[in-house]
Coordinates of C-alpha atoms (C1' of nucleotides) in Angstrom, one line a residue:
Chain M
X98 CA -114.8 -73.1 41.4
X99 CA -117.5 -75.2 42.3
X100 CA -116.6 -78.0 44.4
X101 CA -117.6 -81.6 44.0
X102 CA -120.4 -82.4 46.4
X103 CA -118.9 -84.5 49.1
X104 CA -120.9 -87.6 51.0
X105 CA -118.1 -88.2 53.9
X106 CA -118.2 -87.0 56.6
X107 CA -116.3 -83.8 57.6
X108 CA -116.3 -83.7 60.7
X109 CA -115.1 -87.3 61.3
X110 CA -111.5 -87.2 62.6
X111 CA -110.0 -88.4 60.0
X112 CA -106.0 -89.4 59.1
X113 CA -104.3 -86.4 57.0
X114 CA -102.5 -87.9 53.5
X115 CA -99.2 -87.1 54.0
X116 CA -99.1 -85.1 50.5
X117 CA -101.4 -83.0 52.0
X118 CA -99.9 -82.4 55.5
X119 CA -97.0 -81.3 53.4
X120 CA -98.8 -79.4 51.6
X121 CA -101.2 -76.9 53.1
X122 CA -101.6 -77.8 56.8
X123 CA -100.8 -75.0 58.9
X124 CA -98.3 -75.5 61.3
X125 CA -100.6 -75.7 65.1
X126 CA -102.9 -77.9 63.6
X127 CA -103.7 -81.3 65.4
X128 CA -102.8 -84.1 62.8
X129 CA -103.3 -87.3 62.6
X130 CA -101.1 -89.7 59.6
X131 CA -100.8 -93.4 58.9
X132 CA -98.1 -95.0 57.2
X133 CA -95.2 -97.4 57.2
X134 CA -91.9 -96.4 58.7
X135 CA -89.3 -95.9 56.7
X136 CA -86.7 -95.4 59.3
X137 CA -86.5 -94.7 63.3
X138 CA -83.3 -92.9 64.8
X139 CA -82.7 -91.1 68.2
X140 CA -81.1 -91.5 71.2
X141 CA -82.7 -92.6 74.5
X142 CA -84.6 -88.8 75.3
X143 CA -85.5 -88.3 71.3
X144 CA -86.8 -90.6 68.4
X145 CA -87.0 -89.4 64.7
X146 CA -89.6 -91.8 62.8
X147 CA -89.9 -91.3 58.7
X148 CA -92.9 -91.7 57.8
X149 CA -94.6 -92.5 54.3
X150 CA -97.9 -93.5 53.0
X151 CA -97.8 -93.6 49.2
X152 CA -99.2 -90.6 48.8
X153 CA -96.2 -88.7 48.4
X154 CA -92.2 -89.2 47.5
X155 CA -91.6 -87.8 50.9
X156 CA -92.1 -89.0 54.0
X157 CA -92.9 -86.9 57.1
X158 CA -90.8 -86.9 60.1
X159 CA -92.5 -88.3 63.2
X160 CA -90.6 -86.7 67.0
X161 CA -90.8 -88.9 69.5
X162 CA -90.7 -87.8 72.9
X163 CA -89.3 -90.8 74.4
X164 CA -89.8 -90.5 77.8
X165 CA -93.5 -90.0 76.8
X166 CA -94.0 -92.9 75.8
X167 CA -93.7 -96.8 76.7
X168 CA -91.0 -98.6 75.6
X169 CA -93.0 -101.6 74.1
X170 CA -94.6 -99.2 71.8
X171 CA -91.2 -97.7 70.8
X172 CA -89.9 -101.2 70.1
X173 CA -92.9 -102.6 67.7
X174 CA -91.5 -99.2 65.8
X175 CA -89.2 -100.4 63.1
X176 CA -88.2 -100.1 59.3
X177 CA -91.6 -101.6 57.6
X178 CA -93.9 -101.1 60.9
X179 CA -97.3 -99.8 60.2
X180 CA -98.2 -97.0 62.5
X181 CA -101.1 -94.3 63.4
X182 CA -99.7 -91.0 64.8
X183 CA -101.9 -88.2 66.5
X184 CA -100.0 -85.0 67.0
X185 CA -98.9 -81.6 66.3
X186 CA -97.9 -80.4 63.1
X187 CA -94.6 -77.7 64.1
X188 CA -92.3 -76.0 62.2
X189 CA -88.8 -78.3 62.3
X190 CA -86.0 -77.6 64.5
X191 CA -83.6 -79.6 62.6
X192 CA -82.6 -78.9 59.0
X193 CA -84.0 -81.5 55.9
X194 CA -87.5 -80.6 56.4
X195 CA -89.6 -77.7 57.3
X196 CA -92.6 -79.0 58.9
X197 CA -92.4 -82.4 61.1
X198 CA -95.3 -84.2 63.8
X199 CA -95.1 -83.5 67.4
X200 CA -95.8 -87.2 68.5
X201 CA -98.6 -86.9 71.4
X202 CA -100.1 -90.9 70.8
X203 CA -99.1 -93.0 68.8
X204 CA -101.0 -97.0 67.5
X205 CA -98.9 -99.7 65.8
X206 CA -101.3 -101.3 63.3
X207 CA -98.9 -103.9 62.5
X208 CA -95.2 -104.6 63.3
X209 CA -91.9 -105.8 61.1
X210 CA -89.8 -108.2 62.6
X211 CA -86.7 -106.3 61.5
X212 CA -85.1 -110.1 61.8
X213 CA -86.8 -110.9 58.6
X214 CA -88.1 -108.0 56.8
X215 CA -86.5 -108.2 53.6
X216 CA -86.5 -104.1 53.5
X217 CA -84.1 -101.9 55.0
X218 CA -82.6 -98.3 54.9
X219 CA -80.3 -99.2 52.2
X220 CA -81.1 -99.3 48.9
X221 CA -81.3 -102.7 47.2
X222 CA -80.8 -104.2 43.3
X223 CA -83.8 -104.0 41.3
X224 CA -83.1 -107.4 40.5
X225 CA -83.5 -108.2 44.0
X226 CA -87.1 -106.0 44.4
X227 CA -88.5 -108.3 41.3
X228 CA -88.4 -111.4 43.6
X229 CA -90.5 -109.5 46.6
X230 CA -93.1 -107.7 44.7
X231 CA -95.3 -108.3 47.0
X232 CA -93.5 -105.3 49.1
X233 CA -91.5 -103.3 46.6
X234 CA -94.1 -100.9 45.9
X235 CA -93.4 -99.8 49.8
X236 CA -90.1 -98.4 48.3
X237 CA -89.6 -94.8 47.3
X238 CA -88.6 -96.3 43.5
X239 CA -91.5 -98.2 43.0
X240 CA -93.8 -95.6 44.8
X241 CA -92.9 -93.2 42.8
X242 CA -93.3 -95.7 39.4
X243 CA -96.5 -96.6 40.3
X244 CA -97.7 -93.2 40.8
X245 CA -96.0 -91.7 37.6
X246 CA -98.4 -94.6 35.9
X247 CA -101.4 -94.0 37.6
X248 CA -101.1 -90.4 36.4
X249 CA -100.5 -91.3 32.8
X250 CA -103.5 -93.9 33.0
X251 CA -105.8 -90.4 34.0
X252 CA -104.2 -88.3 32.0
X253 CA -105.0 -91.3 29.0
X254 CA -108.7 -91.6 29.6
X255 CA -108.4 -87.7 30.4
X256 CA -107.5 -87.0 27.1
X257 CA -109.6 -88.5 24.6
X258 CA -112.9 -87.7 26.8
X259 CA -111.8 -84.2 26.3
X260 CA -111.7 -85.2 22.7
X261 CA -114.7 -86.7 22.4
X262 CA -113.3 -90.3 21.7
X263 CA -115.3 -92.9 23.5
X264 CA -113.6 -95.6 26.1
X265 CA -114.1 -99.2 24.5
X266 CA -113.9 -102.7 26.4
X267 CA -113.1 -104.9 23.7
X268 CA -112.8 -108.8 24.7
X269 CA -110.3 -110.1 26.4
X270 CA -111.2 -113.6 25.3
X271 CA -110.8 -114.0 21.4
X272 CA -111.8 -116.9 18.7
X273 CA -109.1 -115.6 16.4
X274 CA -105.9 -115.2 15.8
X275 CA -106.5 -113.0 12.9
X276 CA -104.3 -110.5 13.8
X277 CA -101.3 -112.5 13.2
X278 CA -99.6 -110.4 16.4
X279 CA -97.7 -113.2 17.9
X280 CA -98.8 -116.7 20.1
X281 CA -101.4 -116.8 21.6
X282 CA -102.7 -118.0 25.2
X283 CA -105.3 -120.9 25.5
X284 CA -108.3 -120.4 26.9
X285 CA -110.0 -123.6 27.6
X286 CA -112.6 -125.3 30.6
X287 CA -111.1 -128.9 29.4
X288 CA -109.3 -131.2 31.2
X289 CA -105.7 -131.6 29.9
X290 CA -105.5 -135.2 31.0
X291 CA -108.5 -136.0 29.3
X292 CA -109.2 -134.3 26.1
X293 CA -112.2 -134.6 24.4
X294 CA -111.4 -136.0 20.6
X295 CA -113.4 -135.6 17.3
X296 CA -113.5 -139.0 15.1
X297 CA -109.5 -138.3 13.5
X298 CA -108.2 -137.7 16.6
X299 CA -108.1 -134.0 16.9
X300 CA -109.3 -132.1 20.2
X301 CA -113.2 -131.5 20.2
X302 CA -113.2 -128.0 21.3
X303 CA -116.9 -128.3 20.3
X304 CA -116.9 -129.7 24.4
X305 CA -114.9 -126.7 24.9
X306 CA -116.5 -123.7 27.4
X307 CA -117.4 -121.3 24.0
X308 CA -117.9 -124.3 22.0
X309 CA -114.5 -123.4 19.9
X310 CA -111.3 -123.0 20.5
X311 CA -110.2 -119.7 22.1
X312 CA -107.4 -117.6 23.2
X313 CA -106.3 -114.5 25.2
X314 CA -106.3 -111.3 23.3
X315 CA -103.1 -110.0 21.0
X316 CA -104.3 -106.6 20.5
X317 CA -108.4 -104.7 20.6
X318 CA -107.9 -103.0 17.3
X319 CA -110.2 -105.2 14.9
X320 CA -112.9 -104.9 17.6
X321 CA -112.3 -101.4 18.4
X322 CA -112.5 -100.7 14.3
X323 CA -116.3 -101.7 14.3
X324 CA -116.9 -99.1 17.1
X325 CA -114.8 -96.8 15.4
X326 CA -117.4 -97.2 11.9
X327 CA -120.3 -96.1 14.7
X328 CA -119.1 -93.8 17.0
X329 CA -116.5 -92.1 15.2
X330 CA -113.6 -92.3 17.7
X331 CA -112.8 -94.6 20.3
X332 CA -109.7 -96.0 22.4
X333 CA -109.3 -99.1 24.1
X334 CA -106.9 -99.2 27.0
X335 CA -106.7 -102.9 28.4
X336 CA -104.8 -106.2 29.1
X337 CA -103.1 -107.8 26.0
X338 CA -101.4 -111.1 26.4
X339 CA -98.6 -112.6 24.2
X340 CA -97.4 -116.0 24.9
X341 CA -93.9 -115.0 22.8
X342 CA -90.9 -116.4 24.7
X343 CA -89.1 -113.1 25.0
X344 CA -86.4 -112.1 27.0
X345 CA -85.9 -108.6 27.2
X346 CA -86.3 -105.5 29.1
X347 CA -88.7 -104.4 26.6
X348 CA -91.8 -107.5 25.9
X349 CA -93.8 -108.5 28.7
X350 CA -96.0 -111.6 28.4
X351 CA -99.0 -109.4 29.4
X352 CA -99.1 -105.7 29.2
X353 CA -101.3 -102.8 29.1
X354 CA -102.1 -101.3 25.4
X355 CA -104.0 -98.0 25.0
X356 CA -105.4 -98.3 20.3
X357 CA -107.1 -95.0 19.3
X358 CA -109.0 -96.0 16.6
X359 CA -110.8 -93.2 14.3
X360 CA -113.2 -93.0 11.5
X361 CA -112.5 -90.3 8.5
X362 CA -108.5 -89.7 10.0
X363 CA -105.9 -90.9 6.9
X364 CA -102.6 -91.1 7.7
X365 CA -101.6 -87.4 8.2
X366 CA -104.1 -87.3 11.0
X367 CA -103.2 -90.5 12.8
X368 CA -99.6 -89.5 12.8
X369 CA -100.8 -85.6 13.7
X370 CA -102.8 -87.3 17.2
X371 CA -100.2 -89.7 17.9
X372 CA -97.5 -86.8 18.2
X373 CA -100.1 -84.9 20.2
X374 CA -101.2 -87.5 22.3
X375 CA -97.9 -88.8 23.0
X376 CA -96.7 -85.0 24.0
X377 CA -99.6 -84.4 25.8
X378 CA -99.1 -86.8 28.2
X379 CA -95.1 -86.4 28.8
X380 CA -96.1 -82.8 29.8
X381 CA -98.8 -84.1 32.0
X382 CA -96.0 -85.7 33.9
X383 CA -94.1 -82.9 34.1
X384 CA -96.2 -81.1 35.2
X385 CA -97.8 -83.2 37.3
X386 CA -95.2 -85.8 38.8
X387 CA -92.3 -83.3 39.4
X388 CA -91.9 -84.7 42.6
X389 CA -91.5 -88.5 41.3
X390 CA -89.5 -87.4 38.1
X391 CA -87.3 -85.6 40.3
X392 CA -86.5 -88.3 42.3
X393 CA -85.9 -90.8 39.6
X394 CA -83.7 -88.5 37.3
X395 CA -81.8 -88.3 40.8
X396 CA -81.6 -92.0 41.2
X397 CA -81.7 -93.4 38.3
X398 CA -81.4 -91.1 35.1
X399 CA -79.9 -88.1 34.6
X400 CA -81.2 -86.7 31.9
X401 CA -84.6 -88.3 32.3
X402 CA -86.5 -84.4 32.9
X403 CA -84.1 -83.4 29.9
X404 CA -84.8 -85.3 27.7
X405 CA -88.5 -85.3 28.5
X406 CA -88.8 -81.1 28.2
X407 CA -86.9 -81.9 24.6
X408 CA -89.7 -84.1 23.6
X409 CA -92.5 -81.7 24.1
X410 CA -90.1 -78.9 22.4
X411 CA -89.6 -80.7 19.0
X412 CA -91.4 -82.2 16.0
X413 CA -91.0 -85.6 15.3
X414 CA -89.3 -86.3 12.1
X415 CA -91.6 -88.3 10.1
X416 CA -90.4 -89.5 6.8
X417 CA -90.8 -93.0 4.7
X418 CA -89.8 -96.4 4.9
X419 CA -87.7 -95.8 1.7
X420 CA -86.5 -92.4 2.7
X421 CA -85.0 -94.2 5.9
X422 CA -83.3 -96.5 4.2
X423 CA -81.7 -94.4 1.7
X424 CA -80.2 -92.7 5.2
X425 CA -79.0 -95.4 6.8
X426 CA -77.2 -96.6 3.4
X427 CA -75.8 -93.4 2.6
X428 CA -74.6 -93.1 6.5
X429 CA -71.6 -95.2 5.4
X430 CA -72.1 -97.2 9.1
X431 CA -71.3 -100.7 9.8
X432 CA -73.9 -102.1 10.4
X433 CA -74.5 -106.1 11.7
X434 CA -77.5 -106.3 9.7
X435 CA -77.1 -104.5 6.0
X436 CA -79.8 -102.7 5.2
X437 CA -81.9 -103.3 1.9
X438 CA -85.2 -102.2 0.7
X439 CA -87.8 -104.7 2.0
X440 CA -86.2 -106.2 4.7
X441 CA -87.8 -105.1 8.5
X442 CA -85.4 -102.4 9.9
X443 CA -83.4 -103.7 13.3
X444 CA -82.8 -102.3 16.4
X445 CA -79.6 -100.9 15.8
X446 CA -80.9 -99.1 12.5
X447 CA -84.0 -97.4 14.6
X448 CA -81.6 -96.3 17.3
X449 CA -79.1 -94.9 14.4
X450 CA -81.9 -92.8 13.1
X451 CA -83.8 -91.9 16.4
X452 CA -80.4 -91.2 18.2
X453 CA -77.7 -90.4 16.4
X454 CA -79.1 -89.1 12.9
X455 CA -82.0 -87.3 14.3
X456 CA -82.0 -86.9 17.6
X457 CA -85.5 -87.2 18.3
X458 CA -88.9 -89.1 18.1
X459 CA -88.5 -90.1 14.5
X460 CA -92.2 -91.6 12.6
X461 CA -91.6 -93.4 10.1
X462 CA -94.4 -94.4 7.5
X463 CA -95.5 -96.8 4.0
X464 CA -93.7 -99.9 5.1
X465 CA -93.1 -102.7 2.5
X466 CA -96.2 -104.3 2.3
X467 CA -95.1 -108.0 3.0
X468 CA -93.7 -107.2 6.2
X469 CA -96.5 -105.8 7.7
X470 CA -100.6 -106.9 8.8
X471 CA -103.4 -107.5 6.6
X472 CA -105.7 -104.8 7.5
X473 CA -103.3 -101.6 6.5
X474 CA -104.3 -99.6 3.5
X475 CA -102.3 -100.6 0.5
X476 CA -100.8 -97.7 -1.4
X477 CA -100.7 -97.3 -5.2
X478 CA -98.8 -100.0 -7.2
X479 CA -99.1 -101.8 -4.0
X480 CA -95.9 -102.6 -2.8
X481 CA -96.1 -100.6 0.2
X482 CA -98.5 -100.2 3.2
X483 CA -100.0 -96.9 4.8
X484 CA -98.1 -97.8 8.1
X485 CA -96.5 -95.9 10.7
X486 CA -94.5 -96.5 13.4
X487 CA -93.3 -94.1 16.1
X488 CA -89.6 -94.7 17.2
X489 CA -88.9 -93.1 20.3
X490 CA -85.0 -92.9 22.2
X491 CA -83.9 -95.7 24.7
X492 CA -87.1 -97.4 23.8
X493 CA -87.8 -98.0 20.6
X494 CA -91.3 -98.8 19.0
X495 CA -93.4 -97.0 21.4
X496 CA -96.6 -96.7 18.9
X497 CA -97.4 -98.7 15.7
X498 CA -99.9 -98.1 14.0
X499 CA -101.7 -97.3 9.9
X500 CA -104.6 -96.2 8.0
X501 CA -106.9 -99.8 7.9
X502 CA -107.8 -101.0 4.3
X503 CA -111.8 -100.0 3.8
X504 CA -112.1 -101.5 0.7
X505 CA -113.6 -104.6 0.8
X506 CA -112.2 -106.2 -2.5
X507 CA -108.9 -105.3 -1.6
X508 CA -109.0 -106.4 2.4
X509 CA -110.3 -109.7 1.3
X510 CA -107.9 -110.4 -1.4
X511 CA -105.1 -109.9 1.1
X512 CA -106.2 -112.0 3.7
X513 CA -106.7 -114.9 0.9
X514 CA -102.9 -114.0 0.3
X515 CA -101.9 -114.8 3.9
X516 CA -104.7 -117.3 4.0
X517 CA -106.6 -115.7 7.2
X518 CA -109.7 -117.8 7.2
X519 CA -112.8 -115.9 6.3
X520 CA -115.2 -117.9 9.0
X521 CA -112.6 -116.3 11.6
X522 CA -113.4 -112.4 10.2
X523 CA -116.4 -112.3 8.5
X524 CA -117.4 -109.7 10.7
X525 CA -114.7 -107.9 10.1
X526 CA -114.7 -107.8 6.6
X527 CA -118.8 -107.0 6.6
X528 CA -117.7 -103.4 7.6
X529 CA -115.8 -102.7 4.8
X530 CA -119.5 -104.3 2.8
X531 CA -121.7 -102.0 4.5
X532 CA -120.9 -98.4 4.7
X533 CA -117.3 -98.2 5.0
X534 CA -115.1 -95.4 5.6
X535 CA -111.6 -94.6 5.6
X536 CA -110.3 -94.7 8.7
X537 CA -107.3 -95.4 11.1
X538 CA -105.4 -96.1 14.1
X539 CA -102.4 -96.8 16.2
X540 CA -101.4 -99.0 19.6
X541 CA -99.4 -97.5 22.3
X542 CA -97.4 -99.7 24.6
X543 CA -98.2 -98.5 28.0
X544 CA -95.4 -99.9 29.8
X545 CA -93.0 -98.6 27.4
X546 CA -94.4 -95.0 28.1
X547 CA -94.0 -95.6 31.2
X548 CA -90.5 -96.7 31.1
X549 CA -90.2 -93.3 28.6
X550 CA -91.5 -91.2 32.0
X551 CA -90.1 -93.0 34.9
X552 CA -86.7 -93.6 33.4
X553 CA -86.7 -96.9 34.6
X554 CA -84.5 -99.0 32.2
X555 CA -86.3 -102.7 32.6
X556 CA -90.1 -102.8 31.5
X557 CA -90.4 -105.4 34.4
X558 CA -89.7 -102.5 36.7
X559 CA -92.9 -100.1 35.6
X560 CA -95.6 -103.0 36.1
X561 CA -97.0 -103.7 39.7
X562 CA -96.3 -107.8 39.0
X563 CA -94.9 -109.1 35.8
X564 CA -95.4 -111.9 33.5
X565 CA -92.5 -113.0 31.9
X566 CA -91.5 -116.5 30.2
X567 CA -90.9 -118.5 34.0
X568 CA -92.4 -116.1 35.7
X569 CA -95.8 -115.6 37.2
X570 CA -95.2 -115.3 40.8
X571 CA -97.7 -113.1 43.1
Chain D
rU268 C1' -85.1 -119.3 21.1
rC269 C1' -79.7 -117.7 20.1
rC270 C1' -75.0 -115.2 21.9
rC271 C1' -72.3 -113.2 26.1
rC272 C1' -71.8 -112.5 31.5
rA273 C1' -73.1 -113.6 36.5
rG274 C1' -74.8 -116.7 41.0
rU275 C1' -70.3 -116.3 47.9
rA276 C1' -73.8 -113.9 55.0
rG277 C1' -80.6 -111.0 55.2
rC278 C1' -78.8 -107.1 51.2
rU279 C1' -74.5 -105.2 48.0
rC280 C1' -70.1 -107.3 46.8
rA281 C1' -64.4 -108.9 47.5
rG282 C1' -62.0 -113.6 47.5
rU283 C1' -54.8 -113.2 44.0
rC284 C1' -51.5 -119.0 41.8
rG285 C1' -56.4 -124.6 43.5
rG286 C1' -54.8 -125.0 50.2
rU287 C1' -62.0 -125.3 53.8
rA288 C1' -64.2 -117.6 53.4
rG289 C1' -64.1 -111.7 54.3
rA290 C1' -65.8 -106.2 54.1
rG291 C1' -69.7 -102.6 54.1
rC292 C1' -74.7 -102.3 55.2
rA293 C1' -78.8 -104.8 57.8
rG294 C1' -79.7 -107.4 62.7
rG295 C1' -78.4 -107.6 68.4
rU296 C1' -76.3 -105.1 72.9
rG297 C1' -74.5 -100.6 75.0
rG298 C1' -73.7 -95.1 74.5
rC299 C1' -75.3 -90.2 72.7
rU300 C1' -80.9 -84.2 74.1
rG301 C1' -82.4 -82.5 66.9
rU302 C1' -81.4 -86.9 63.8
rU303 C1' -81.5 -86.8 58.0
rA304 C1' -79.2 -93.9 54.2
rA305 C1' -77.7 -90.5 61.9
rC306 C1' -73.2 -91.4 64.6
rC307 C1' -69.6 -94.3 68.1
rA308 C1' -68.1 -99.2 70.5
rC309 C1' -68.7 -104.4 70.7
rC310 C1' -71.2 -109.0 68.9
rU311 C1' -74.0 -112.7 65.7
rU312 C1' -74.7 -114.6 60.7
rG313 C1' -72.5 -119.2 55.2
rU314 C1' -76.1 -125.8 51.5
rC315 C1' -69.9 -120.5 48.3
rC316 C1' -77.0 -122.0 43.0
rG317 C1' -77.5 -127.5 42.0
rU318 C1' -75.2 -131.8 40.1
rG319 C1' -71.3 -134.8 38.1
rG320 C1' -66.1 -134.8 37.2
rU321 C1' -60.5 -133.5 37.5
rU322 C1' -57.3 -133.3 41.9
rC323 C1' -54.0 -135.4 47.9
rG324 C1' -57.2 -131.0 48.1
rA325 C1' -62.3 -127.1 44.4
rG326 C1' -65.7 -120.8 46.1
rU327 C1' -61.6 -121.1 42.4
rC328 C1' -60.7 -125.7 36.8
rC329 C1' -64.1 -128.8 33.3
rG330 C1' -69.2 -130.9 31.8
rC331 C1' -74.5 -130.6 32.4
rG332 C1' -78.8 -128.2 34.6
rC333 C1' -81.4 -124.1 37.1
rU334 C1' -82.0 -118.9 38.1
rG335 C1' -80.8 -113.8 37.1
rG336 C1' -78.7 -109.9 34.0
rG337 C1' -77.0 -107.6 29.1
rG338 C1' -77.5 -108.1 23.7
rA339 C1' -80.4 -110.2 19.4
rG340 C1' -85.0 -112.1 17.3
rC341 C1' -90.5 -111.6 17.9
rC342 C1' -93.2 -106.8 18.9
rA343 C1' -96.1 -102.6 21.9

RNA sequence: UCCCCAGUAGCUCAGUCGGUAGAGCAGGUGGCUGUUAACCACCUUGUCCGUGGUUCGAGUCCGCGCUGGGGAGCCA
């Protein structure tokens, strides 16, 4: 293996990641880690410090000679402290671990008034974490969260560059609202106390920054479908904002969304790389985030790993709109909401079919046309839609997605129909004028893969600081 | 936005029939020569979410508001 060529320094004496203390230093080695404490025990002769820097689920035990050392040191050293230990790496004495640090100096970078620290040894609500999230990612939960989703944001970006799909930054800041994905954020330089107005009275947002009126982005994918009619295949994996007021533990008000977009893929092949894609990376945390998963299956779901390995072991059921709800009518349940042809299915008919009747990822495809967007490829006789949507246990819609409508006559008719103003997608339609193609796509919510990996049950848990209605704190 | 539930010590929660509040943990002090959410002893900590009402008296009952949670809708 040829190893990357590295422009450090070697030879500089240089802190040890914890991961990698744990990992493959020998025991004899001088060692030098930095971290926060987690805890400090003893008695008056011995001190056993836990130490953690992120890198890693587990934290390394620091002993403490006492008598070695001077008491005001010792003191600074409490639950939250930030500290820099040189010392020995030995084999433990004590059960719980098998290597541990030999304290022989030891800097306190910053203490932690254990007075008002709001963290200590115990574990503490989720609920409660929310309202510090300045310092929840210092616990082992959110540590391990945040490094499950850094692993699934490489192993994202991993995967289609080993396909040969091209990363895309589509705009964050939009002039339309063409894609009719919920409210929208203002976007605006103007001074809400003193609004410009046009001769009737309406705001001049020809004073406006852009010199129209804009908004926050709903979604990359009409952007990321011009790419796709140039480069073949592309993804986008950015912010999207949605100013809906919703108040679950599935909607944030701005998340992350990864939209493959592809040129000559119909249907078949969208659903065929969603299934892949999505399995793909639930292995990659297997087997890359055993440590993590372990701990949260411990902690907080019991069949998290389970159900994960049963993922990656099955086909998805895929089947139509139609097909679903002749199931759930023949299923003879009672349900709140009756089911009938045309209506958008509810959460308590996806779960029946994803949970009871199937028992796994179920895709289902060709919607009724009215209830989904403008763009999808209408199927003959026109009543239904080339949609899909993939519904995944505890979750939900994870992915939605459909083969886009490349002809022009029949993409412009149907935004007449729901009156989308042309001057707001010309340049979308002009795709579909010159050189068109079939082609297709899908949106995964990265948070609620996320929540799929970690286990975690609220989406506000598996983003570093969320925005919800009310809340935009840190 | 709608329905349901909750808000009591720094954290997690108990508080019976309406009679002015308690536990565990955290924190402090002392003890302990290998601890593992260390242990043992002692000690400290309250705008009972806010507001208005009922009552001799409200943490407890009622109205309104705020915040949080669960479910629904919107969706990824």
């Amino acid at each position: 293996m040829v190893l990357p060529r590295c422009y450090l320094n070697p030879m500089k004496n240089r802190r040890i990641k914890i991961r990698d203390i744990l990992k493959s230093t020998k025991p004899g080695t001088t060692v030098k880690a930095k971290g926060w404490v987690r805890t400090k025990r003893g008695n008056k002769n011995l001190n056993f410090i836990a130490l953690n820097d992120g890198s890693t689920i587990h934290s390394i035990q620091i002993v403490v000679d006492v008598p070695e050392f001077e008491d005001n040191i010792l003191q600074q050293i409490t639950t939250g402290a930030c500290i820099s230990v040189n010392g020995t790496l030995v084999e433990s004495m004590g059960k719980g671990q098998t290597v541990e640090i030999q304290a022989k100096e030891i800097k306190v970078y910053g203490t932690a008034d254990p007075e008002t620290y709001p963290l200590q040894k115990k574990g503490h609500s989720l609920e409660f974490l929310r309202e510090i999230a300045h310092l929840r990612p210092r616990t082992n939960t959110f540590g391990a969260v945040l490094r499950v989703r850094h692993a699934m944001a490489f192993a994202i970006h991993k995967y289609f560059n080993d396909r040969g799909f091209c990363c895309l930054h589509t705009p964050i800041i939009t002039g339309s609202d063409a894609e009719g994905a919920g409210n929208m954020f203002r976007v605006s330089t103007l001074d809400p106390e003193c609004l410009p107005r046009t001769e009737n009275g309406a705001v001049d947002y020809s004073r406006d920054f852009f010199g129209r009126e804009t908004k926050l982005t709903v979604s990359g994918q009409l952007e990321g479908e011009l790419a796709a009619l140039a480069l073949s295949e592309i993804y986008t994996f950015g912010p999207t904002f949605r100013a809906e007021n919703s108040n679950t533990a599935r909607h944030l008000a701005e998340f992350w969304m990864v939209e493959p977009e592809m040129a000559f893929y119909d249907l078949t092949d969208n659903m065929d790389l969603a299934e892949d894609f999505i399995k793909h990376l639930i292995n990659h945390a297997l087997t890359n985030c055993m440590d993590d998963l372990e701990f949260l299956n411990k902690m907080y779901d019991r069949d998290l790993v389970a159900r994960m390995n049963s993922i990656v072991d099955n086909n998805f059921a895929r089947l139509t709109y139609t097909e679903a709800v002749e199931i759930l009518k023949k299923s003879g349940k009672d349900f709140e909401f009756p089911v009938n042809w045309g209506c958008d299915l509810q959460s308590e008919h996806e779960t029946f079919l994803v949970e009871t009747h199937f028992k796994k990822p179920v895709i289902l495809t060709d919607y009724p046309r009215d209830i989904k967007a403008f763009y999808m490829k209408q199927n003959e006789g026109s009543k239904t839609v080339r949609a899909m949507d993939v519904l995944f246990p505890r979750i939900g819609e994870i992915i939605g997605g459909s083969q886009r409508e490349e002809n022009h006559e029949k993409l412009s008719a149907r935004a007449r129909e729901l009156k989308i103003p042309e001057k707001d997608i010309w340049w979308y339609l002009e795709t579909r004028k010159f050189g068109t193609a079939p082609h297709s796509g899908f949106g995964l919510g990265f948070e609620r893969l996320i929540l799929f990996v970690t286990g975690m049950s609220n989406i506000r848990d598996v983003i570093p600081f969320p925005r919800t209605p009310k809340n935009a704190e840190f």
